[in-house]
Amino acid sequence: MKYDYIIGGAGLAGLTLAWQMIENKLLDNKQLLLIDADKKESNDRTWSFWSEPKMWITQLPIRNSWDAAIVKGQDFDLSQSLSPYRYYNIRGIDYYQFIINKLNMHPQVTLIQDVIKSEDETKKCVKTEETIFYYESYFFKSYFFPDELMLMTEGAKNFIWQHFYGWKIRTNEELFNPNEITYMDMQIPEVQGGLSFAYILPNTKNEALVEYTLFSADLWKKADYEKALKDYIHQNLGLSQYEIMEEEFNKIPMTTEIFAKRNKSIIPIGTLAGTVKPSTGYSFVRNFNHVQQIINALKHKTDNFELKSSKRFKFYDEVLLNVLITEKSSGHKVFGNLYKNNKLPILLKFLNEDTNLWEEIKIMNTVPKWSFIKAVAEELTS
């Protein structure tokens, strides 16, 4: 059977695109096929993001949200309001079920569990382990083949991983403040050529997701993540007795490079298209915005699906990654200076790429100047 559209991968990007196609009535007379190797029946990840209150967010299966945050460094411990933002959390399984339930209500959408082996733009087909599927208009691709990811990471400029390991834990004592997250706790051992921190998302006074996060080029063995997380919980939180309810273990590629370019009718989405913010690893809002661009292009038949990006903010990201990777300054010093000398809402606005040039100059004046001047010079001449 030939479909009008095929989406390869039912992760954040693929599911969001399928959902928005339905919401915008783009499938009224068309057929969509969504292919993924997984059944999406487990909670394999958590998405977090900050935003001002918006209508589309109210539709999401938000697990929790907060309006205050703690940031800690070696010589500071700050608690701040996030206003006008809130920090949101969505469990992977909740998002999968939320959208899959919507897709199952529409006969124009077919979901199958299969492994994609290749795609062919010339023949407009996708080959899986079971069969070959053809499409009329576009194939939206959100997955990596293992060899593709290796080539992409080796050739990417200023590439590092965001890699993390976390536990959702339950304690006997009331340790957590359910109204306030720990956005970044840098009171932990530093990692060379990057940044290390922990964060805490509390659900109740005795239940929270505690995560150990690193930005670095080198991945760790799982036992090393487990030890680091145990040490943090014991030494920093003062906990020796707790119940582990869930585990989260993942890695995200961080670079200003675009992993895949459009190949005529094959359209990259998600991480492939550059929706991961290179300096933070956050992608939820950027992904939604890219999906809206795609929806508008399909509506108006403009055929322009490339993620809109700011050259100015891309350059900022390149400079920051340069500083961290080349160890011109330590991650703890860079981010410590930022959080000690700026209010958290203005930094979140900056990371959203919503600040003006004057606001950005004031923020830049708080980082280690010579480290960044050297990185700027290198990036301008590379």
mmCIF file of C-alpha atoms in Angstrom:
data_model
loop_
_atom_site.group_PDB
_atom_site.id
_atom_site.type_symbol
_atom_site.label_atom_id
_atom_site.label_comp_id
_atom_site.label_asym_id
_atom_site.label_seq_id
_atom_site.Cartn_x
_atom_site.Cartn_y
_atom_site.Cartn_z
ATOM 1 C CA MET A 1 0.000 0.000 0.000
ATOM 2 C CA LYS A 2 1.127 3.542 -0.729
ATOM 3 C CA TYR A 3 0.725 6.214 1.958
ATOM 4 C CA ASP A 4 0.699 9.971 1.534
ATOM 5 C CA TYR A 5 3.166 10.424 4.384
ATOM 6 C CA ILE A 6 5.412 8.112 6.384
ATOM 7 C CA ILE A 7 6.999 9.049 9.707
ATOM 8 C CA GLY A 8 10.005 7.001 10.741
ATOM 9 C CA GLY A 9 10.276 6.900 14.523
ATOM 10 C CA ALA A 10 7.567 7.364 17.152
ATOM 11 C CA GLY A 11 9.621 9.443 19.554
ATOM 12 C CA LEU A 12 9.061 13.061 20.541
ATOM 13 C CA ALA A 13 9.368 14.452 17.011
ATOM 14 C CA GLY A 14 7.445 11.740 15.161
ATOM 15 C CA LEU A 15 4.532 11.569 17.584
ATOM 16 C CA THR A 16 4.236 15.340 17.854
ATOM 17 C CA LEU A 17 4.168 15.700 14.073
ATOM 18 C CA ALA A 18 1.503 12.991 13.681
ATOM 19 C CA TRP A 19 -0.635 14.593 16.410
ATOM 20 C CA GLN A 20 -0.381 18.047 14.870
ATOM 21 C CA MET A 21 -1.226 16.688 11.414
ATOM 22 C CA ILE A 22 -4.500 15.438 12.869
ATOM 23 C CA GLU A 23 -5.159 18.616 14.864
ATOM 24 C CA ASN A 24 -4.665 20.730 11.736
ATOM 25 C CA LYS A 25 -6.849 18.479 9.546
ATOM 26 C CA LEU A 26 -4.020 17.635 7.177
ATOM 27 C CA LEU A 27 -5.069 13.977 7.032
ATOM 28 C CA ASP A 28 -8.746 14.380 6.184
ATOM 29 C CA ASN A 29 -8.213 12.858 2.732
ATOM 30 C CA LYS A 30 -4.763 11.370 3.218
ATOM 31 C CA GLN A 31 -3.091 8.351 4.816
ATOM 32 C CA LEU A 32 -0.230 8.452 7.315
ATOM 33 C CA LEU A 33 1.997 5.548 8.361
ATOM 34 C CA LEU A 34 4.019 5.747 11.589
ATOM 35 C CA ILE A 35 6.779 3.142 12.072
ATOM 36 C CA ASP A 36 8.746 2.444 15.252
ATOM 37 C CA ALA A 37 10.732 -0.532 16.504
ATOM 38 C CA ASP A 38 9.364 -0.141 20.032
ATOM 39 C CA LYS A 39 5.839 -0.604 21.427
ATOM 40 C CA LYS A 40 6.177 2.555 23.544
ATOM 41 C CA GLU A 41 4.872 0.805 26.633
ATOM 42 C CA SER A 42 7.584 1.790 29.137
ATOM 43 C CA ASN A 43 8.653 5.041 30.747
ATOM 44 C CA ASP A 44 12.067 5.271 29.081
ATOM 45 C CA ARG A 45 12.638 9.006 29.494
ATOM 46 C CA THR A 46 11.436 12.269 31.001
ATOM 47 C CA TRP A 47 11.077 15.548 29.140
ATOM 48 C CA SER A 48 11.465 18.825 30.967
ATOM 49 C CA PHE A 49 11.178 22.377 29.672
ATOM 50 C CA TRP A 50 10.330 25.896 30.750
ATOM 51 C CA SER A 51 7.847 28.212 29.130
ATOM 52 C CA GLU A 52 5.455 31.035 29.762
ATOM 53 C CA PRO A 53 1.885 29.675 30.022
ATOM 54 C CA LYS A 54 0.599 28.944 26.510
ATOM 55 C CA MET A 55 -2.502 27.260 25.157
ATOM 56 C CA TRP A 56 -0.716 24.291 23.562
ATOM 57 C CA ILE A 57 0.950 23.433 26.881
ATOM 58 C CA THR A 58 -2.438 23.085 28.602
ATOM 59 C CA GLN A 59 -3.231 20.215 26.222
ATOM 60 C CA LEU A 60 -0.186 18.183 27.276
ATOM 61 C CA PRO A 61 -0.121 15.404 29.901
ATOM 62 C CA ILE A 62 1.975 17.477 32.305
ATOM 63 C CA ARG A 63 3.195 15.376 35.217
ATOM 64 C CA ASN A 64 4.168 18.343 37.354
ATOM 65 C CA SER A 65 5.214 21.972 37.114
ATOM 66 C CA TRP A 66 7.039 24.435 39.328
ATOM 67 C CA ASP A 67 7.492 28.202 39.573
ATOM 68 C CA ALA A 68 10.677 28.308 41.694
ATOM 69 C CA ALA A 69 14.141 26.807 41.474
ATOM 70 C CA ILE A 70 17.381 26.337 43.406
ATOM 71 C CA VAL A 71 20.816 26.747 41.814
ATOM 72 C CA LYS A 72 23.918 25.679 43.737
ATOM 73 C CA GLY A 73 27.644 26.109 43.180
ATOM 74 C CA GLN A 74 30.765 25.672 45.233
ATOM 75 C CA ASP A 75 30.262 29.066 46.909
ATOM 76 C CA PHE A 76 26.575 29.840 46.501
ATOM 77 C CA ASP A 77 23.095 28.422 47.107
ATOM 78 C CA LEU A 78 20.309 30.474 45.541
ATOM 79 C CA SER A 79 16.525 30.080 45.482
ATOM 80 C CA GLN A 80 14.662 32.125 42.869
ATOM 81 C CA SER A 81 11.257 32.592 41.307
ATOM 82 C CA LEU A 82 11.043 31.519 37.655
ATOM 83 C CA SER A 83 8.342 34.066 36.795
ATOM 84 C CA PRO A 84 7.175 34.627 34.079
ATOM 85 C CA TYR A 85 8.122 31.009 33.334
ATOM 86 C CA ARG A 86 7.105 27.678 34.779
ATOM 87 C CA TYR A 87 9.231 24.552 34.617
ATOM 88 C CA TYR A 88 7.284 21.556 33.272
ATOM 89 C CA ASN A 89 7.864 17.810 33.410
ATOM 90 C CA ILE A 90 6.342 15.090 31.204
ATOM 91 C CA ARG A 91 6.959 11.369 31.616
ATOM 92 C CA GLY A 92 7.752 9.604 28.351
ATOM 93 C CA ILE A 93 5.070 6.944 28.833
ATOM 94 C CA ASP A 94 2.415 9.597 29.487
ATOM 95 C CA TYR A 95 3.285 11.428 26.273
ATOM 96 C CA TYR A 96 3.345 8.207 24.238
ATOM 97 C CA GLN A 97 -0.072 7.138 25.499
ATOM 98 C CA PHE A 98 -1.540 10.636 25.170
ATOM 99 C CA ILE A 99 -0.716 10.846 21.452
ATOM 100 C CA ILE A 100 -1.113 7.175 20.512
ATOM 101 C CA ASN A 101 -4.649 7.248 21.960
ATOM 102 C CA LYS A 102 -5.416 10.188 19.672
ATOM 103 C CA LEU A 103 -3.881 8.470 16.641
ATOM 104 C CA ASN A 104 -5.831 5.268 17.276
ATOM 105 C CA MET A 105 -9.078 7.225 16.944
ATOM 106 C CA HIS A 106 -8.280 8.197 13.349
ATOM 107 C CA PRO A 107 -8.586 5.621 10.537
ATOM 108 C CA GLN A 108 -6.253 7.730 8.382
ATOM 109 C CA VAL A 109 -3.334 6.819 10.663
ATOM 110 C CA THR A 110 -1.625 3.431 10.766
ATOM 111 C CA LEU A 111 0.897 2.569 13.483
ATOM 112 C CA ILE A 112 3.156 -0.452 13.081
ATOM 113 C CA GLN A 113 5.987 -1.933 15.101
ATOM 114 C CA ASP A 114 8.852 -2.745 12.740
ATOM 115 C CA VAL A 115 12.547 -1.985 12.250
ATOM 116 C CA ILE A 116 13.466 0.374 9.421
ATOM 117 C CA LYS A 117 16.482 -0.868 7.461
ATOM 118 C CA SER A 118 16.766 1.796 4.755
ATOM 119 C CA GLU A 119 14.968 4.507 2.846
ATOM 120 C CA ASP A 120 15.085 5.274 -0.886
ATOM 121 C CA GLU A 121 14.217 8.767 -2.121
ATOM 122 C CA THR A 122 14.299 7.793 -5.786
ATOM 123 C CA LYS A 123 11.665 5.075 -5.365
ATOM 124 C CA LYS A 124 9.990 6.924 -2.482
ATOM 125 C CA CYS A 125 9.966 3.891 -0.259
ATOM 126 C CA VAL A 126 11.017 2.719 3.189
ATOM 127 C CA LYS A 127 12.339 -0.809 3.659
ATOM 128 C CA THR A 128 11.753 -2.547 6.987
ATOM 129 C CA GLU A 129 12.544 -6.034 8.278
ATOM 130 C CA GLU A 130 9.066 -7.150 7.228
ATOM 131 C CA THR A 131 8.212 -5.367 3.990
ATOM 132 C CA ILE A 132 8.540 -2.241 1.835
ATOM 133 C CA PHE A 133 6.269 0.779 2.274
ATOM 134 C CA TYR A 134 5.802 3.482 -0.370
ATOM 135 C CA TYR A 135 4.841 7.115 0.093
ATOM 136 C CA GLU A 136 3.406 9.772 -2.209
ATOM 137 C CA SER A 137 4.601 13.040 -0.659
ATOM 138 C CA TYR A 138 7.137 12.969 2.177
ATOM 139 C CA PHE A 139 9.033 10.678 4.507
ATOM 140 C CA PHE A 140 9.780 12.366 7.834
ATOM 141 C CA LYS A 141 12.850 10.757 9.400
ATOM 142 C CA SER A 142 13.706 11.049 13.101
ATOM 143 C CA TYR A 143 15.961 8.034 13.726
ATOM 144 C CA PHE A 144 19.681 7.312 13.452
ATOM 145 C CA PHE A 145 21.268 4.197 12.066
ATOM 146 C CA PRO A 146 24.178 3.249 14.403
ATOM 147 C CA ASP A 147 26.848 3.858 11.754
ATOM 148 C CA GLU A 148 25.250 7.193 10.830
ATOM 149 C CA LEU A 149 25.417 8.422 14.415
ATOM 150 C CA MET A 150 29.091 7.425 14.680
ATOM 151 C CA LEU A 151 29.996 9.308 11.495
ATOM 152 C CA MET A 152 27.986 12.334 12.565
ATOM 153 C CA THR A 153 29.586 12.599 15.987
ATOM 154 C CA GLU A 154 33.104 12.079 14.666
ATOM 155 C CA GLY A 155 32.736 14.799 12.036
ATOM 156 C CA ALA A 156 30.764 17.313 14.069
ATOM 157 C CA LYS A 157 32.379 20.531 15.224
ATOM 158 C CA ASN A 158 32.581 21.130 18.983
ATOM 159 C CA PHE A 159 30.705 17.933 19.777
ATOM 160 C CA ILE A 160 29.947 16.693 23.295
ATOM 161 C CA TRP A 161 27.367 14.397 24.855
ATOM 162 C CA GLN A 162 24.833 15.266 27.463
ATOM 163 C CA HIS A 163 24.644 11.967 29.327
ATOM 164 C CA PHE A 164 22.693 11.304 32.471
ATOM 165 C CA TYR A 165 21.577 8.703 34.947
ATOM 166 C CA GLY A 166 18.716 9.163 37.378
ATOM 167 C CA TRP A 167 16.433 7.481 39.853
ATOM 168 C CA LYS A 168 12.943 8.308 40.939
ATOM 169 C CA ILE A 169 13.216 7.678 44.660
ATOM 170 C CA ARG A 170 10.866 7.526 47.633
ATOM 171 C CA THR A 171 12.051 8.356 51.144
ATOM 172 C CA ASN A 172 10.579 7.787 54.572
ATOM 173 C CA GLU A 173 11.344 11.322 55.689
ATOM 174 C CA GLU A 174 9.893 14.465 54.119
ATOM 175 C CA LEU A 175 13.033 15.745 52.431
ATOM 176 C CA PHE A 176 11.838 17.554 49.290
ATOM 177 C CA ASN A 177 9.979 20.797 48.654
ATOM 178 C CA PRO A 178 7.330 19.908 46.038
ATOM 179 C CA ASN A 179 7.017 23.567 45.001
ATOM 180 C CA GLU A 180 10.659 24.040 44.008
ATOM 181 C CA ILE A 181 13.074 22.173 41.737
ATOM 182 C CA THR A 182 16.832 21.973 42.061
ATOM 183 C CA TYR A 183 17.607 23.219 38.566
ATOM 184 C CA MET A 184 21.375 22.798 38.788
ATOM 185 C CA ASP A 185 23.493 21.602 41.713
ATOM 186 C CA MET A 186 27.197 21.952 40.929
ATOM 187 C CA GLN A 187 28.336 20.981 44.423
ATOM 188 C CA ILE A 188 29.725 17.738 42.980
ATOM 189 C CA PRO A 189 33.101 16.692 41.482
ATOM 190 C CA GLU A 190 33.967 18.506 38.259
ATOM 191 C CA VAL A 191 34.336 16.674 34.969
ATOM 192 C CA GLN A 192 37.175 17.700 32.660
ATOM 193 C CA GLY A 193 36.295 19.315 29.352
ATOM 194 C CA GLY A 194 32.661 19.876 30.188
ATOM 195 C CA LEU A 195 30.162 20.308 33.000
ATOM 196 C CA SER A 196 28.782 18.106 35.762
ATOM 197 C CA PHE A 197 25.716 18.765 37.881
ATOM 198 C CA ALA A 198 22.735 17.123 39.535
ATOM 199 C CA TYR A 199 19.116 18.172 39.423
ATOM 200 C CA ILE A 200 16.028 17.244 41.429
ATOM 201 C CA LEU A 201 12.395 17.268 40.311
ATOM 202 C CA PRO A 202 10.191 16.675 43.369
ATOM 203 C CA ASN A 203 6.683 15.261 43.073
ATOM 204 C CA THR A 204 5.897 15.167 46.798
ATOM 205 C CA LYS A 205 7.759 15.804 50.036
ATOM 206 C CA ASN A 206 9.168 12.266 49.965
ATOM 207 C CA GLU A 207 9.297 11.451 46.241
ATOM 208 C CA ALA A 208 11.509 12.942 43.517
ATOM 209 C CA LEU A 209 13.510 12.293 40.369
ATOM 210 C CA VAL A 210 17.207 12.754 41.201
ATOM 211 C CA GLU A 211 19.522 12.869 38.197
ATOM 212 C CA TYR A 212 23.289 13.038 37.719
ATOM 213 C CA THR A 213 24.153 14.842 34.468
ATOM 214 C CA LEU A 214 27.338 15.457 32.500
ATOM 215 C CA PHE A 215 28.306 17.438 29.420
ATOM 216 C CA SER A 216 31.459 15.787 28.092
ATOM 217 C CA ALA A 217 32.966 14.054 25.079
ATOM 218 C CA ASP A 218 33.523 10.781 26.922
ATOM 219 C CA LEU A 219 30.711 8.510 28.049
ATOM 220 C CA TRP A 220 30.968 6.525 31.291
ATOM 221 C CA LYS A 221 30.326 2.922 32.164
ATOM 222 C CA LYS A 222 26.947 2.411 33.788
ATOM 223 C CA ALA A 223 28.547 1.401 37.102
ATOM 224 C CA ASP A 224 30.298 4.791 37.240
ATOM 225 C CA TYR A 225 27.019 6.672 36.832
ATOM 226 C CA GLU A 226 25.446 4.543 39.555
ATOM 227 C CA LYS A 227 28.295 5.268 41.956
ATOM 228 C CA ALA A 228 28.202 9.004 41.249
ATOM 229 C CA LEU A 229 24.443 9.137 41.797
ATOM 230 C CA LYS A 230 24.640 7.079 45.009
ATOM 231 C CA ASP A 231 27.401 9.352 46.319
ATOM 232 C CA TYR A 232 25.349 12.455 45.544
ATOM 233 C CA ILE A 233 22.241 11.109 47.272
ATOM 234 C CA HIS A 234 24.230 10.019 50.303
ATOM 235 C CA GLN A 235 26.651 12.934 50.651
ATOM 236 C CA ASN A 236 24.643 15.891 49.333
ATOM 237 C CA LEU A 237 21.114 14.880 50.306
ATOM 238 C CA GLY A 238 22.098 13.005 53.455
ATOM 239 C CA LEU A 239 20.102 9.915 52.488
ATOM 240 C CA SER A 240 21.125 6.345 53.192
ATOM 241 C CA GLN A 241 17.686 4.699 53.060
ATOM 242 C CA TYR A 242 15.392 5.142 50.056
ATOM 243 C CA GLU A 243 13.375 3.135 47.561
ATOM 244 C CA ILE A 244 14.296 3.241 43.857
ATOM 245 C CA MET A 245 11.033 3.368 41.896
ATOM 246 C CA GLU A 246 12.270 4.055 38.340
ATOM 247 C CA GLU A 247 15.552 4.375 36.451
ATOM 248 C CA GLU A 248 16.434 6.838 33.684
ATOM 249 C CA PHE A 249 19.590 6.409 31.595
ATOM 250 C CA ASN A 250 20.224 8.174 28.300
ATOM 251 C CA LYS A 251 22.510 10.362 26.204
ATOM 252 C CA ILE A 252 21.860 13.317 23.898
ATOM 253 C CA PRO A 253 24.248 14.594 21.191
ATOM 254 C CA MET A 254 25.082 18.293 21.573
ATOM 255 C CA THR A 255 26.554 20.227 18.650
ATOM 256 C CA THR A 256 25.751 23.195 16.435
ATOM 257 C CA GLU A 257 26.029 20.926 13.391
ATOM 258 C CA ILE A 258 22.870 19.673 11.656
ATOM 259 C CA PHE A 259 23.045 15.880 11.645
ATOM 260 C CA ALA A 260 21.095 15.348 8.424
ATOM 261 C CA LYS A 261 20.091 17.575 5.551
ATOM 262 C CA ARG A 262 16.964 17.214 3.507
ATOM 263 C CA ASN A 263 17.166 14.744 0.624
ATOM 264 C CA LYS A 264 14.306 15.881 -1.632
ATOM 265 C CA SER A 265 11.265 14.050 -0.188
ATOM 266 C CA ILE A 266 13.126 12.768 2.907
ATOM 267 C CA ILE A 267 12.745 15.381 5.643
ATOM 268 C CA PRO A 268 14.801 15.195 8.875
ATOM 269 C CA ILE A 269 12.960 15.998 12.092
ATOM 270 C CA GLY A 270 13.873 15.949 15.781
ATOM 271 C CA THR A 271 17.535 15.624 16.741
ATOM 272 C CA LEU A 272 18.467 14.966 13.105
ATOM 273 C CA ALA A 273 17.105 18.392 12.159
ATOM 274 C CA GLY A 274 18.845 20.240 14.993
ATOM 275 C CA THR A 275 16.044 20.611 17.530
ATOM 276 C CA VAL A 276 18.366 19.893 20.477
ATOM 277 C CA LYS A 277 19.672 23.182 21.875
ATOM 278 C CA PRO A 278 23.473 22.734 21.589
ATOM 279 C CA SER A 279 24.374 24.426 24.872
ATOM 280 C CA THR A 280 21.684 22.855 27.087
ATOM 281 C CA GLY A 281 20.396 19.606 25.560
ATOM 282 C CA TYR A 282 16.778 20.795 25.881
ATOM 283 C CA SER A 283 14.594 20.015 22.874
ATOM 284 C CA PHE A 284 10.894 19.841 23.763
ATOM 285 C CA VAL A 285 9.853 23.403 22.880
ATOM 286 C CA ARG A 286 12.252 23.641 19.921
ATOM 287 C CA ASN A 287 10.793 20.398 18.591
ATOM 288 C CA PHE A 288 7.225 21.685 18.916
ATOM 289 C CA ASN A 289 8.171 24.914 17.133
ATOM 290 C CA HIS A 290 9.784 22.961 14.284
ATOM 291 C CA VAL A 291 6.666 20.811 13.958
ATOM 292 C CA GLN A 292 4.598 23.996 13.634
ATOM 293 C CA GLN A 293 6.891 25.144 10.822
ATOM 294 C CA ILE A 294 6.316 21.820 9.045
ATOM 295 C CA ILE A 295 2.553 22.034 9.556
ATOM 296 C CA ASN A 296 2.458 25.565 8.138
ATOM 297 C CA ALA A 297 4.556 24.479 5.159
ATOM 298 C CA LEU A 298 2.197 21.579 4.448
ATOM 299 C CA LYS A 299 -0.834 23.828 4.781
ATOM 300 C CA HIS A 300 0.498 26.470 2.437
ATOM 301 C CA LYS A 301 2.452 24.098 0.168
ATOM 302 C CA THR A 302 5.634 26.149 0.596
ATOM 303 C CA ASP A 303 7.884 23.063 0.796
ATOM 304 C CA ASN A 304 10.208 24.743 3.325
ATOM 305 C CA PHE A 305 10.793 22.381 6.238
ATOM 306 C CA GLU A 306 14.194 23.510 7.515
ATOM 307 C CA LEU A 307 14.360 24.443 11.199
ATOM 308 C CA LYS A 308 14.535 28.213 11.593
ATOM 309 C CA SER A 309 17.558 29.192 13.642
ATOM 310 C CA SER A 310 19.364 32.322 14.741
ATOM 311 C CA LYS A 311 22.950 32.724 13.496
ATOM 312 C CA ARG A 312 23.688 34.905 16.498
ATOM 313 C CA PHE A 313 22.599 32.299 19.045
ATOM 314 C CA LYS A 314 24.272 29.524 17.079
ATOM 315 C CA PHE A 315 27.516 31.444 17.430
ATOM 316 C CA TYR A 316 26.976 31.832 21.191
ATOM 317 C CA ASP A 317 26.519 28.068 21.434
ATOM 318 C CA GLU A 318 29.675 27.421 19.406
ATOM 319 C CA VAL A 319 31.698 29.689 21.676
ATOM 320 C CA LEU A 320 30.380 28.058 24.863
ATOM 321 C CA LEU A 321 31.086 24.547 23.593
ATOM 322 C CA ASN A 322 34.572 25.661 22.561
ATOM 323 C CA VAL A 323 35.267 26.998 26.055
ATOM 324 C CA LEU A 324 34.118 23.778 27.724
ATOM 325 C CA ILE A 325 35.696 21.262 25.344
ATOM 326 C CA THR A 326 39.095 22.983 25.169
ATOM 327 C CA GLU A 327 39.031 23.641 28.939
ATOM 328 C CA LYS A 328 39.627 27.361 28.552
ATOM 329 C CA SER A 329 37.532 27.546 31.688
ATOM 330 C CA SER A 330 35.829 24.938 33.836
ATOM 331 C CA GLY A 331 32.117 24.307 33.428
ATOM 332 C CA HIS A 332 31.539 25.023 37.104
ATOM 333 C CA LYS A 333 33.238 28.432 36.806
ATOM 334 C CA VAL A 334 31.350 29.422 33.646
ATOM 335 C CA PHE A 335 27.911 28.414 34.880
ATOM 336 C CA GLY A 336 28.676 29.484 38.454
ATOM 337 C CA ASN A 337 29.440 33.013 37.235
ATOM 338 C CA LEU A 338 26.277 33.063 35.141
ATOM 339 C CA TYR A 339 23.957 31.986 37.943
ATOM 340 C CA LYS A 340 25.593 34.100 40.652
ATOM 341 C CA ASN A 341 25.461 37.291 38.597
ATOM 342 C CA ASN A 342 22.173 36.972 36.699
ATOM 343 C CA LYS A 343 18.605 36.252 37.692
ATOM 344 C CA LEU A 344 17.443 32.822 36.555
ATOM 345 C CA PRO A 345 14.491 34.137 34.448
ATOM 346 C CA ILE A 346 16.794 36.283 32.263
ATOM 347 C CA LEU A 347 19.077 33.277 31.721
ATOM 348 C CA LEU A 348 16.083 31.137 30.747
ATOM 349 C CA LYS A 349 15.001 33.881 28.354
ATOM 350 C CA PHE A 350 18.523 33.869 26.886
ATOM 351 C CA LEU A 351 18.513 30.081 26.511
ATOM 352 C CA ASN A 352 15.117 30.396 24.775
ATOM 353 C CA GLU A 353 16.873 32.738 22.303
ATOM 354 C CA ASP A 354 14.393 35.504 23.150
ATOM 355 C CA THR A 355 16.774 38.132 24.565
ATOM 356 C CA ASN A 356 17.834 41.319 22.780
ATOM 357 C CA LEU A 357 21.437 42.279 22.099
ATOM 358 C CA TRP A 358 21.707 44.591 25.124
ATOM 359 C CA GLU A 359 20.498 41.841 27.471
ATOM 360 C CA GLU A 360 22.990 39.442 25.896
ATOM 361 C CA ILE A 361 25.902 41.859 26.357
ATOM 362 C CA LYS A 362 25.067 42.167 30.067
ATOM 363 C CA ILE A 363 24.998 38.368 30.392
ATOM 364 C CA MET A 364 28.288 37.996 28.493
ATOM 365 C CA ASN A 365 29.944 40.411 30.917
ATOM 366 C CA THR A 366 29.472 37.861 33.709
ATOM 367 C CA VAL A 367 31.408 34.938 32.151
ATOM 368 C CA PRO A 368 35.216 34.443 32.415
ATOM 369 C CA LYS A 369 36.170 37.097 29.851
ATOM 370 C CA TRP A 370 39.575 35.950 28.567
ATOM 371 C CA SER A 371 38.373 32.387 28.125
ATOM 372 C CA PHE A 372 35.482 33.555 25.985
ATOM 373 C CA ILE A 373 37.524 36.126 24.057
ATOM 374 C CA LYS A 374 39.950 33.376 23.026
ATOM 375 C CA ALA A 375 37.061 31.094 22.037
ATOM 376 C CA VAL A 376 35.414 33.892 20.015
ATOM 377 C CA ALA A 377 38.670 34.483 18.130
ATOM 378 C CA GLU A 378 39.023 30.775 17.379
ATOM 379 C CA GLU A 379 35.448 30.424 16.163
ATOM 380 C CA LEU A 380 35.703 33.502 13.942
ATOM 381 C CA THR A 381 38.839 32.168 12.248
ATOM 382 C CA SER A 382 37.898 28.492 11.985
#
